[in-house]
Amino acid sequence: MRIALFTETYLPHINGVVTHVKLLKEGLEKLGHTVLIVTADSGTRHHYIKDGILYCPAAKLKRFYSYSVAPPISRKRLKLIDDFKPDIIHIHNEFGIGISGFRAAEILRIPLVYTLHTMYDEYLYYVVPKKFIDASKRVAHKYFKLLGEHADAITGPSKKCEEYFKLVGVNKEVHVIPNAVELDSFMPENINMEAKKAFRRKYNIPDSKMIACFVGRLGREKSVDVVLDYWSKSIKESDDIHLIIIGDGPVRKELEEQAQSLGISSMVTFTGAVQHDELPPYLASCDVYVTASLSDTNSISMLEGMATGLPVLQRLDRLNEDQVVNGENGYVFNSPEEMANELLKIKNMPEEELSKLKESVTKSVLNSGAVTLAKHLLEVYEEIKH
């Protein structure tokens, strides 16, 4: 089968969508299929294909993570897509490239799959003044409804996507297909021990101290402020637990100021941006992954933490409650006290019990590789293929 995957961002940029598309491409190719990535590139003025990627001229949208956005209509792009002769067009974003895929599927009469990765209601503040957010939500919902209704199949990585489509008025099946993780990179046995030691040395954290971490782009929607607030209310210096915030983003300065004002700066480290290929030893050096985000669908950073054996502490999220199972791959909390209790439970766990928990955590994502993701989506593709 020949599949065209449309994504506004792609390598060398890294985010959840990029990782998902990269792994889907790898999985499809391992199964013998041919893939064309169609993406935006602000560094080119001409459309061109290189190494199976169609790069499209684009402009940077500085207020939204500096992503590139391509014009949705281009005859050259349409011709290059037609020349590829795709059996399926699969869009992963809803901006210029996504609209381009939507239109190409319509014009070329090719089945269209639409994957919703992002709960955009949580992200409107990046591009819309506060007083216009409610009105913008109504417009956005009509747009997502249009995409969902015209797609031959729609998918999403969690039940949250299913609920969102219902909210905007799309009444059709949503194939819930969890995200994949780069297992080879993040499995504990593949991570260099010296690199783990170097991490603790770099941030002056003794081996005896427990480390809780969060990994992600620092935007309001990730609710790192909630983690800091809960930390200040329930974790003491004497608990000997350190919080590492790995990543960068528009609210990093606010979060650093919050930690300072809460009097917990000595217990919190902000690393700034870390290249994705440098991330495995960072995660493997930690003891637990903690998140209060209610905007994630199926966080790839969280899955990467699980792959390294980190139990996850996740704030209660009814639409994602099947992702963390108490005692199997982590624990759910819904208050500062519950977060602290679970942290201390893991910290004080007997070594044998902790080892079994970590094995269980890693086991919970062993079936989350690239080929599994590709197989799930191939079932969807076959179902709609003309």
PDB file of C-alpha atoms in Angstrom, residues 24-295:
ATOM      1  CA  LEU A  24       4.061   5.075  12.067  1.00  0.00           C
ATOM      2  CA  LYS A  25       6.286   5.559   9.007  1.00  0.00           C
ATOM      3  CA  GLU A  26       8.883   3.154  10.392  1.00  0.00           C
ATOM      4  CA  GLY A  27       6.254   0.562  11.250  1.00  0.00           C
ATOM      5  CA  LEU A  28       4.553   0.770   7.855  1.00  0.00           C
ATOM      6  CA  GLU A  29       7.864   0.468   6.029  1.00  0.00           C
ATOM      7  CA  LYS A  30       8.897  -2.553   8.126  1.00  0.00           C
ATOM      8  CA  LEU A  31       5.641  -4.187   7.011  1.00  0.00           C
ATOM      9  CA  GLY A  32       6.497  -3.542   3.348  1.00  0.00           C
ATOM     10  CA  HIS A  33       4.450  -0.414   2.604  1.00  0.00           C
ATOM     11  CA  THR A  34       5.620   2.806   0.933  1.00  0.00           C
ATOM     12  CA  VAL A  35       5.251   6.119   2.791  1.00  0.00           C
ATOM     13  CA  LEU A  36       5.457   9.772   1.738  1.00  0.00           C
ATOM     14  CA  ILE A  37       5.651  12.377   4.518  1.00  0.00           C
ATOM     15  CA  VAL A  38       4.165  15.745   3.531  1.00  0.00           C
ATOM     16  CA  THR A  39       5.319  18.543   5.832  1.00  0.00           C
ATOM     17  CA  ALA A  40       5.869  22.296   6.126  1.00  0.00           C
ATOM     18  CA  ASP A  41       9.364  23.791   5.957  1.00  0.00           C
ATOM     19  CA  SER A  42      10.004  27.500   6.522  1.00  0.00           C
ATOM     20  CA  GLY A  43      13.549  27.004   5.215  1.00  0.00           C
ATOM     21  CA  THR A  44      12.556  26.407   1.593  1.00  0.00           C
ATOM     22  CA  ARG A  45      10.864  28.448  -1.128  1.00  0.00           C
ATOM     23  CA  HIS A  46      10.219  25.474  -3.400  1.00  0.00           C
ATOM     24  CA  HIS A  47       8.459  22.134  -3.068  1.00  0.00           C
ATOM     25  CA  TYR A  48      10.850  19.204  -3.245  1.00  0.00           C
ATOM     26  CA  ILE A  49      11.009  15.538  -2.241  1.00  0.00           C
ATOM     27  CA  LYS A  50      14.009  14.068  -0.461  1.00  0.00           C
ATOM     28  CA  ASP A  51      14.274  10.718   1.321  1.00  0.00           C
ATOM     29  CA  GLY A  52      10.539  10.120   1.151  1.00  0.00           C
ATOM     30  CA  ILE A  53       9.617  13.560   2.523  1.00  0.00           C
ATOM     31  CA  LEU A  54       7.789  16.254   0.559  1.00  0.00           C
ATOM     32  CA  TYR A  55       8.909  19.624   1.929  1.00  0.00           C
ATOM     33  CA  CYS A  56       6.466  22.496   1.372  1.00  0.00           C
ATOM     34  CA  PRO A  57       7.267  26.240   1.622  1.00  0.00           C
ATOM     35  CA  ALA A  58       5.886  27.702   4.843  1.00  0.00           C
ATOM     36  CA  ALA A  59       5.943  30.624   7.261  1.00  0.00           C
ATOM     37  CA  LYS A  60       6.756  30.397  10.973  1.00  0.00           C
ATOM     38  CA  LEU A  61       3.907  30.918  13.411  1.00  0.00           C
ATOM     39  CA  LYS A  62       5.933  32.432  16.267  1.00  0.00           C
ATOM     40  CA  ARG A  63       3.132  32.530  18.828  1.00  0.00           C
ATOM     41  CA  PHE A  64       2.479  28.800  18.500  1.00  0.00           C
ATOM     42  CA  TYR A  65       5.797  27.132  19.397  1.00  0.00           C
ATOM     43  CA  SER A  66       7.384  28.669  16.219  1.00  0.00           C
ATOM     44  CA  TYR A  67       5.852  25.914  14.092  1.00  0.00           C
ATOM     45  CA  SER A  68       5.848  26.348  10.332  1.00  0.00           C
ATOM     46  CA  VAL A  69       2.500  26.700   8.564  1.00  0.00           C
ATOM     47  CA  ALA A  70       2.202  26.121   4.824  1.00  0.00           C
ATOM     48  CA  PRO A  71      -0.421  27.633   2.509  1.00  0.00           C
ATOM     49  CA  PRO A  72      -3.194  25.040   2.122  1.00  0.00           C
ATOM     50  CA  ILE A  73      -3.413  25.237  -1.672  1.00  0.00           C
ATOM     51  CA  SER A  74      -0.606  24.531  -4.122  1.00  0.00           C
ATOM     52  CA  ARG A  75      -0.814  23.067  -7.632  1.00  0.00           C
ATOM     53  CA  LYS A  76       2.803  21.897  -7.420  1.00  0.00           C
ATOM     54  CA  ARG A  77       2.132  20.086  -4.163  1.00  0.00           C
ATOM     55  CA  LEU A  78      -0.993  18.466  -5.564  1.00  0.00           C
ATOM     56  CA  LYS A  79       0.938  17.251  -8.630  1.00  0.00           C
ATOM     57  CA  LEU A  80       3.716  15.746  -6.479  1.00  0.00           C
ATOM     58  CA  ILE A  81       1.129  13.989  -4.328  1.00  0.00           C
ATOM     59  CA  ASP A  82      -0.682  12.718  -7.434  1.00  0.00           C
ATOM     60  CA  ASP A  83       2.635  11.468  -8.841  1.00  0.00           C
ATOM     61  CA  PHE A  84       3.147   9.447  -5.642  1.00  0.00           C
ATOM     62  CA  LYS A  85      -0.190   7.652  -6.317  1.00  0.00           C
ATOM     63  CA  PRO A  86      -1.262   7.205  -2.698  1.00  0.00           C
ATOM     64  CA  ASP A  87      -3.849   4.596  -1.741  1.00  0.00           C
ATOM     65  CA  ILE A  88      -4.535   6.472   1.513  1.00  0.00           C
ATOM     66  CA  ILE A  89      -4.120  10.074   2.651  1.00  0.00           C
ATOM     67  CA  HIS A  90      -3.731  10.390   6.420  1.00  0.00           C
ATOM     68  CA  ILE A  91      -3.723  13.859   8.011  1.00  0.00           C
ATOM     69  CA  HIS A  92      -2.266  14.477  11.477  1.00  0.00           C
ATOM     70  CA  ASN A  93      -2.717  18.261  11.783  1.00  0.00           C
ATOM     71  CA  GLU A  94      -5.468  20.691  10.938  1.00  0.00           C
ATOM     72  CA  PHE A  95      -3.605  23.718   9.595  1.00  0.00           C
ATOM     73  CA  GLY A  96      -2.173  24.375   6.126  1.00  0.00           C
ATOM     74  CA  ILE A  97      -0.746  20.904   5.553  1.00  0.00           C
ATOM     75  CA  GLY A  98      -3.807  19.232   7.025  1.00  0.00           C
ATOM     76  CA  ILE A  99      -6.164  21.236   4.803  1.00  0.00           C
ATOM     77  CA  SER A 100      -3.889  20.412   1.874  1.00  0.00           C
ATOM     78  CA  GLY A 101      -4.302  16.694   2.585  1.00  0.00           C
ATOM     79  CA  PHE A 102      -8.046  17.121   2.991  1.00  0.00           C
ATOM     80  CA  ARG A 103      -8.292  18.865  -0.407  1.00  0.00           C
ATOM     81  CA  ALA A 104      -5.941  16.405  -2.136  1.00  0.00           C
ATOM     82  CA  ALA A 105      -8.065  13.482  -0.946  1.00  0.00           C
ATOM     83  CA  GLU A 106     -11.182  15.201  -2.266  1.00  0.00           C
ATOM     84  CA  ILE A 107      -9.700  16.187  -5.655  1.00  0.00           C
ATOM     85  CA  LEU A 108      -7.843  12.922  -6.290  1.00  0.00           C
ATOM     86  CA  ARG A 109     -10.671  10.779  -4.861  1.00  0.00           C
ATOM     87  CA  ILE A 110      -8.456   9.033  -2.327  1.00  0.00           C
ATOM     88  CA  PRO A 111      -9.725   7.710   1.048  1.00  0.00           C
ATOM     89  CA  LEU A 112      -8.956  10.110   3.917  1.00  0.00           C
ATOM     90  CA  VAL A 113      -7.993   9.227   7.492  1.00  0.00           C
ATOM     91  CA  TYR A 114      -7.923  12.010  10.091  1.00  0.00           C
ATOM     92  CA  THR A 115      -6.126  11.586  13.433  1.00  0.00           C
ATOM     93  CA  LEU A 116      -6.873  14.106  16.167  1.00  0.00           C
ATOM     94  CA  HIS A 117      -3.809  14.396  18.420  1.00  0.00           C
ATOM     95  CA  THR A 118      -4.453  17.658  20.227  1.00  0.00           C
ATOM     96  CA  MET A 119      -7.230  19.077  22.411  1.00  0.00           C
ATOM     97  CA  TYR A 120      -7.114  22.490  20.767  1.00  0.00           C
ATOM     98  CA  ASP A 121      -9.512  24.136  23.215  1.00  0.00           C
ATOM     99  CA  GLU A 122      -6.543  24.062  25.645  1.00  0.00           C
ATOM    100  CA  TYR A 123      -4.194  25.764  23.167  1.00  0.00           C
ATOM    101  CA  LEU A 124      -6.231  28.688  21.821  1.00  0.00           C
ATOM    102  CA  TYR A 125      -4.602  31.109  24.267  1.00  0.00           C
ATOM    103  CA  TYR A 126      -1.412  30.913  22.150  1.00  0.00           C
ATOM    104  CA  VAL A 127      -3.015  32.574  19.157  1.00  0.00           C
ATOM    105  CA  VAL A 128      -6.228  34.273  20.362  1.00  0.00           C
ATOM    106  CA  PRO A 129      -6.678  37.156  22.844  1.00  0.00           C
ATOM    107  CA  LYS A 130      -8.484  36.003  26.004  1.00  0.00           C
ATOM    108  CA  LYS A 131     -11.687  37.912  25.253  1.00  0.00           C
ATOM    109  CA  PHE A 132     -12.101  36.076  21.944  1.00  0.00           C
ATOM    110  CA  ILE A 133     -11.445  32.520  23.197  1.00  0.00           C
ATOM    111  CA  ASP A 134     -15.111  31.504  23.602  1.00  0.00           C
ATOM    112  CA  ALA A 135     -16.008  32.749  20.142  1.00  0.00           C
ATOM    113  CA  SER A 136     -12.901  31.075  18.710  1.00  0.00           C
ATOM    114  CA  LYS A 137     -13.898  27.763  20.296  1.00  0.00           C
ATOM    115  CA  ARG A 138     -17.248  27.865  18.503  1.00  0.00           C
ATOM    116  CA  VAL A 139     -15.542  28.514  15.168  1.00  0.00           C
ATOM    117  CA  ALA A 140     -12.921  25.824  15.841  1.00  0.00           C
ATOM    118  CA  HIS A 141     -15.598  23.272  16.712  1.00  0.00           C
ATOM    119  CA  LYS A 142     -17.343  23.862  13.393  1.00  0.00           C
ATOM    120  CA  TYR A 143     -14.024  23.382  11.595  1.00  0.00           C
ATOM    121  CA  PHE A 144     -13.193  20.122  13.389  1.00  0.00           C
ATOM    122  CA  LYS A 145     -16.721  18.915  12.731  1.00  0.00           C
ATOM    123  CA  LEU A 146     -16.206  19.568   9.007  1.00  0.00           C
ATOM    124  CA  LEU A 147     -12.942  17.594   8.976  1.00  0.00           C
ATOM    125  CA  GLY A 148     -14.401  14.735  11.007  1.00  0.00           C
ATOM    126  CA  GLU A 149     -17.535  14.419   8.927  1.00  0.00           C
ATOM    127  CA  HIS A 150     -15.668  14.397   5.612  1.00  0.00           C
ATOM    128  CA  ALA A 151     -12.970  11.919   6.646  1.00  0.00           C
ATOM    129  CA  ASP A 152     -13.572   8.301   5.693  1.00  0.00           C
ATOM    130  CA  ALA A 153     -12.178   7.281   9.091  1.00  0.00           C
ATOM    131  CA  ILE A 154     -11.161   9.166  12.219  1.00  0.00           C
ATOM    132  CA  THR A 155      -8.755   8.055  14.915  1.00  0.00           C
ATOM    133  CA  GLY A 156      -7.254   9.372  18.139  1.00  0.00           C
ATOM    134  CA  PRO A 157      -4.861   8.089  20.820  1.00  0.00           C
ATOM    135  CA  SER A 158      -7.382   8.114  23.691  1.00  0.00           C
ATOM    136  CA  LYS A 159     -11.065   8.235  24.613  1.00  0.00           C
ATOM    137  CA  LYS A 160     -10.577  11.970  25.064  1.00  0.00           C
ATOM    138  CA  CYS A 161     -10.539  12.317  21.261  1.00  0.00           C
ATOM    139  CA  GLU A 162     -13.758  10.322  21.039  1.00  0.00           C
ATOM    140  CA  GLU A 163     -15.430  12.690  23.501  1.00  0.00           C
ATOM    141  CA  TYR A 164     -14.112  15.737  21.666  1.00  0.00           C
ATOM    142  CA  PHE A 165     -15.621  14.606  18.374  1.00  0.00           C
ATOM    143  CA  LYS A 166     -18.965  14.088  20.148  1.00  0.00           C
ATOM    144  CA  LEU A 167     -18.652  17.592  21.609  1.00  0.00           C
ATOM    145  CA  VAL A 168     -18.202  19.184  18.179  1.00  0.00           C
ATOM    146  CA  GLY A 169     -21.063  17.147  16.701  1.00  0.00           C
ATOM    147  CA  VAL A 170     -19.349  14.304  14.826  1.00  0.00           C
ATOM    148  CA  ASN A 171     -21.414  11.165  15.302  1.00  0.00           C
ATOM    149  CA  LYS A 172     -19.299   8.400  13.834  1.00  0.00           C
ATOM    150  CA  GLU A 173     -16.925   5.745  15.109  1.00  0.00           C
ATOM    151  CA  VAL A 174     -13.588   6.956  16.439  1.00  0.00           C
ATOM    152  CA  HIS A 175     -10.840   4.335  16.305  1.00  0.00           C
ATOM    153  CA  VAL A 176      -8.918   4.737  19.574  1.00  0.00           C
ATOM    154  CA  ILE A 177      -5.310   3.750  18.783  1.00  0.00           C
ATOM    155  CA  PRO A 178      -2.757   4.516  21.538  1.00  0.00           C
ATOM    156  CA  ASN A 179       0.530   6.213  20.699  1.00  0.00           C
ATOM    157  CA  ALA A 180       3.731   4.295  20.150  1.00  0.00           C
ATOM    158  CA  VAL A 181       7.101   4.647  21.864  1.00  0.00           C
ATOM    159  CA  GLU A 182      10.681   4.115  20.666  1.00  0.00           C
ATOM    160  CA  LEU A 183      11.232   1.021  22.775  1.00  0.00           C
ATOM    161  CA  ASP A 184      14.813   0.347  21.663  1.00  0.00           C
ATOM    162  CA  SER A 185      15.947   3.816  22.779  1.00  0.00           C
ATOM    163  CA  PHE A 186      14.236   3.864  26.171  1.00  0.00           C
ATOM    164  CA  MET A 187      14.454   0.289  27.486  1.00  0.00           C
ATOM    165  CA  PRO A 188      16.625   0.299  30.666  1.00  0.00           C
ATOM    166  CA  GLU A 189      19.103  -2.299  29.380  1.00  0.00           C
ATOM    167  CA  ASN A 190      19.935  -0.069  26.403  1.00  0.00           C
ATOM    168  CA  ILE A 191      20.801   3.028  28.438  1.00  0.00           C
ATOM    169  CA  ASN A 192      24.409   3.794  29.308  1.00  0.00           C
ATOM    170  CA  MET A 193      25.096   3.643  33.046  1.00  0.00           C
ATOM    171  CA  GLU A 194      27.791   6.319  32.882  1.00  0.00           C
ATOM    172  CA  ALA A 195      25.351   8.705  31.173  1.00  0.00           C
ATOM    173  CA  LYS A 196      22.926   8.168  34.071  1.00  0.00           C
ATOM    174  CA  LYS A 197      25.640   9.005  36.595  1.00  0.00           C
ATOM    175  CA  ALA A 198      26.615  12.074  34.558  1.00  0.00           C
ATOM    176  CA  PHE A 199      23.021  13.330  34.766  1.00  0.00           C
ATOM    177  CA  ARG A 200      23.024  13.343  38.558  1.00  0.00           C
ATOM    178  CA  ARG A 201      26.480  14.934  38.655  1.00  0.00           C
ATOM    179  CA  LYS A 202      25.392  17.648  36.227  1.00  0.00           C
ATOM    180  CA  TYR A 203      22.466  18.685  38.427  1.00  0.00           C
ATOM    181  CA  ASN A 204      24.173  18.025  41.786  1.00  0.00           C
ATOM    182  CA  ILE A 205      21.684  15.393  42.900  1.00  0.00           C
ATOM    183  CA  PRO A 206      23.132  12.674  45.176  1.00  0.00           C
ATOM    184  CA  ASP A 207      22.387   9.021  44.432  1.00  0.00           C
ATOM    185  CA  SER A 208      20.478   8.754  47.713  1.00  0.00           C
ATOM    186  CA  LYS A 209      17.886  11.343  46.685  1.00  0.00           C
ATOM    187  CA  MET A 210      14.702  10.249  44.896  1.00  0.00           C
ATOM    188  CA  ILE A 211      13.961  12.103  41.640  1.00  0.00           C
ATOM    189  CA  ALA A 212      10.486  12.766  40.278  1.00  0.00           C
ATOM    190  CA  CYS A 213      10.394  14.153  36.757  1.00  0.00           C
ATOM    191  CA  PHE A 214       8.096  15.713  34.196  1.00  0.00           C
ATOM    192  CA  VAL A 215       9.023  15.924  30.514  1.00  0.00           C
ATOM    193  CA  GLY A 216       7.297  18.185  28.034  1.00  0.00           C
ATOM    194  CA  ARG A 217       6.929  21.557  26.432  1.00  0.00           C
ATOM    195  CA  LEU A 218       6.245  24.095  29.152  1.00  0.00           C
ATOM    196  CA  GLY A 219       2.897  25.590  28.188  1.00  0.00           C
ATOM    197  CA  ARG A 220      -0.062  26.340  30.457  1.00  0.00           C
ATOM    198  CA  GLU A 221      -1.950  23.331  29.156  1.00  0.00           C
ATOM    199  CA  LYS A 222       0.616  20.977  30.743  1.00  0.00           C
ATOM    200  CA  SER A 223      -0.383  22.115  34.282  1.00  0.00           C
ATOM    201  CA  VAL A 224       3.152  22.030  35.669  1.00  0.00           C
ATOM    202  CA  ASP A 225       1.980  24.884  37.903  1.00  0.00           C
ATOM    203  CA  VAL A 226      -0.365  22.392  39.592  1.00  0.00           C
ATOM    204  CA  VAL A 227       2.535  20.009  40.287  1.00  0.00           C
ATOM    205  CA  LEU A 228       4.521  22.887  41.837  1.00  0.00           C
ATOM    206  CA  ASP A 229       1.544  23.977  43.916  1.00  0.00           C
ATOM    207  CA  TYR A 230       0.894  20.440  45.152  1.00  0.00           C
ATOM    208  CA  TRP A 231       4.620  19.986  45.848  1.00  0.00           C
ATOM    209  CA  SER A 232       4.765  23.100  48.021  1.00  0.00           C
ATOM    210  CA  LYS A 233       1.766  21.892  50.051  1.00  0.00           C
ATOM    211  CA  SER A 234       2.831  18.321  50.651  1.00  0.00           C
ATOM    212  CA  ILE A 235       6.571  17.692  50.118  1.00  0.00           C
ATOM    213  CA  LYS A 236       9.173  18.716  52.700  1.00  0.00           C
ATOM    214  CA  GLU A 237      12.951  19.069  52.330  1.00  0.00           C
ATOM    215  CA  SER A 238      13.312  16.200  54.803  1.00  0.00           C
ATOM    216  CA  ASP A 239      11.426  13.885  52.426  1.00  0.00           C
ATOM    217  CA  ASP A 240      14.608  13.917  50.304  1.00  0.00           C
ATOM    218  CA  ILE A 241      12.764  14.025  46.965  1.00  0.00           C
ATOM    219  CA  HIS A 242      13.813  16.290  44.081  1.00  0.00           C
ATOM    220  CA  LEU A 243      11.605  17.420  41.192  1.00  0.00           C
ATOM    221  CA  ILE A 244      13.150  17.738  37.714  1.00  0.00           C
ATOM    222  CA  ILE A 245      11.242  19.630  35.019  1.00  0.00           C
ATOM    223  CA  ILE A 246      12.695  18.625  31.637  1.00  0.00           C
ATOM    224  CA  GLY A 247      11.779  20.880  28.726  1.00  0.00           C
ATOM    225  CA  ASP A 248      11.264  24.473  27.712  1.00  0.00           C
ATOM    226  CA  GLY A 249       8.382  26.620  26.575  1.00  0.00           C
ATOM    227  CA  PRO A 250       6.484  29.895  26.897  1.00  0.00           C
ATOM    228  CA  VAL A 251       5.697  29.619  30.616  1.00  0.00           C
ATOM    229  CA  ARG A 252       9.071  28.403  31.860  1.00  0.00           C
ATOM    230  CA  LYS A 253       9.929  31.763  33.426  1.00  0.00           C
ATOM    231  CA  GLU A 254       6.525  31.894  35.149  1.00  0.00           C
ATOM    232  CA  LEU A 255       7.063  28.406  36.555  1.00  0.00           C
ATOM    233  CA  GLU A 256      10.550  29.244  37.823  1.00  0.00           C
ATOM    234  CA  GLU A 257       9.123  32.361  39.509  1.00  0.00           C
ATOM    235  CA  GLN A 258       6.302  30.271  40.983  1.00  0.00           C
ATOM    236  CA  ALA A 259       8.775  27.779  42.466  1.00  0.00           C
ATOM    237  CA  GLN A 260      10.703  30.713  43.947  1.00  0.00           C
ATOM    238  CA  SER A 261       7.599  32.338  45.443  1.00  0.00           C
ATOM    239  CA  LEU A 262       6.425  28.997  46.882  1.00  0.00           C
ATOM    240  CA  GLY A 263       9.788  28.520  48.572  1.00  0.00           C
ATOM    241  CA  ILE A 264      10.568  25.216  46.842  1.00  0.00           C
ATOM    242  CA  SER A 265      13.365  26.301  44.471  1.00  0.00           C
ATOM    243  CA  SER A 266      15.891  24.153  46.335  1.00  0.00           C
ATOM    244  CA  MET A 267      13.750  21.081  45.593  1.00  0.00           C
ATOM    245  CA  VAL A 268      13.105  21.841  41.906  1.00  0.00           C
ATOM    246  CA  THR A 269      15.404  21.914  38.875  1.00  0.00           C
ATOM    247  CA  PHE A 270      14.450  23.202  35.424  1.00  0.00           C
ATOM    248  CA  THR A 271      16.774  21.676  32.833  1.00  0.00           C
ATOM    249  CA  GLY A 272      15.569  23.645  29.804  1.00  0.00           C
ATOM    250  CA  ALA A 273      15.297  21.975  26.405  1.00  0.00           C
ATOM    251  CA  VAL A 274      16.908  18.557  26.005  1.00  0.00           C
ATOM    252  CA  GLN A 275      17.494  16.950  22.614  1.00  0.00           C
ATOM    253  CA  HIS A 276      15.334  13.876  22.180  1.00  0.00           C
ATOM    254  CA  ASP A 277      18.284  11.541  21.589  1.00  0.00           C
ATOM    255  CA  GLU A 278      19.794  12.734  24.903  1.00  0.00           C
ATOM    256  CA  LEU A 279      16.594  12.063  26.852  1.00  0.00           C
ATOM    257  CA  PRO A 280      16.868   8.314  27.694  1.00  0.00           C
ATOM    258  CA  PRO A 281      19.565   8.670  30.411  1.00  0.00           C
ATOM    259  CA  TYR A 282      17.686  11.651  31.862  1.00  0.00           C
ATOM    260  CA  LEU A 283      14.581   9.528  32.325  1.00  0.00           C
ATOM    261  CA  ALA A 284      16.502   6.437  33.427  1.00  0.00           C
ATOM    262  CA  SER A 285      18.224   8.474  36.169  1.00  0.00           C
ATOM    263  CA  CYS A 286      14.865   9.369  37.699  1.00  0.00           C
ATOM    264  CA  ASP A 287      12.634   7.250  39.943  1.00  0.00           C
ATOM    265  CA  VAL A 288       9.100   8.320  39.068  1.00  0.00           C
ATOM    266  CA  TYR A 289       7.276  10.335  36.376  1.00  0.00           C
ATOM    267  CA  VAL A 290       4.689  12.853  37.574  1.00  0.00           C
ATOM    268  CA  THR A 291       2.099  14.768  35.560  1.00  0.00           C
ATOM    269  CA  ALA A 292      -0.919  16.912  36.365  1.00  0.00           C
ATOM    270  CA  SER A 293      -1.818  17.606  32.723  1.00  0.00           C
ATOM    271  CA  LEU A 294      -5.459  17.185  31.710  1.00  0.00           C
ATOM    272  CA  SER A 295      -4.814  18.243  28.102  1.00  0.00           C
TER     273      SER A 295
END
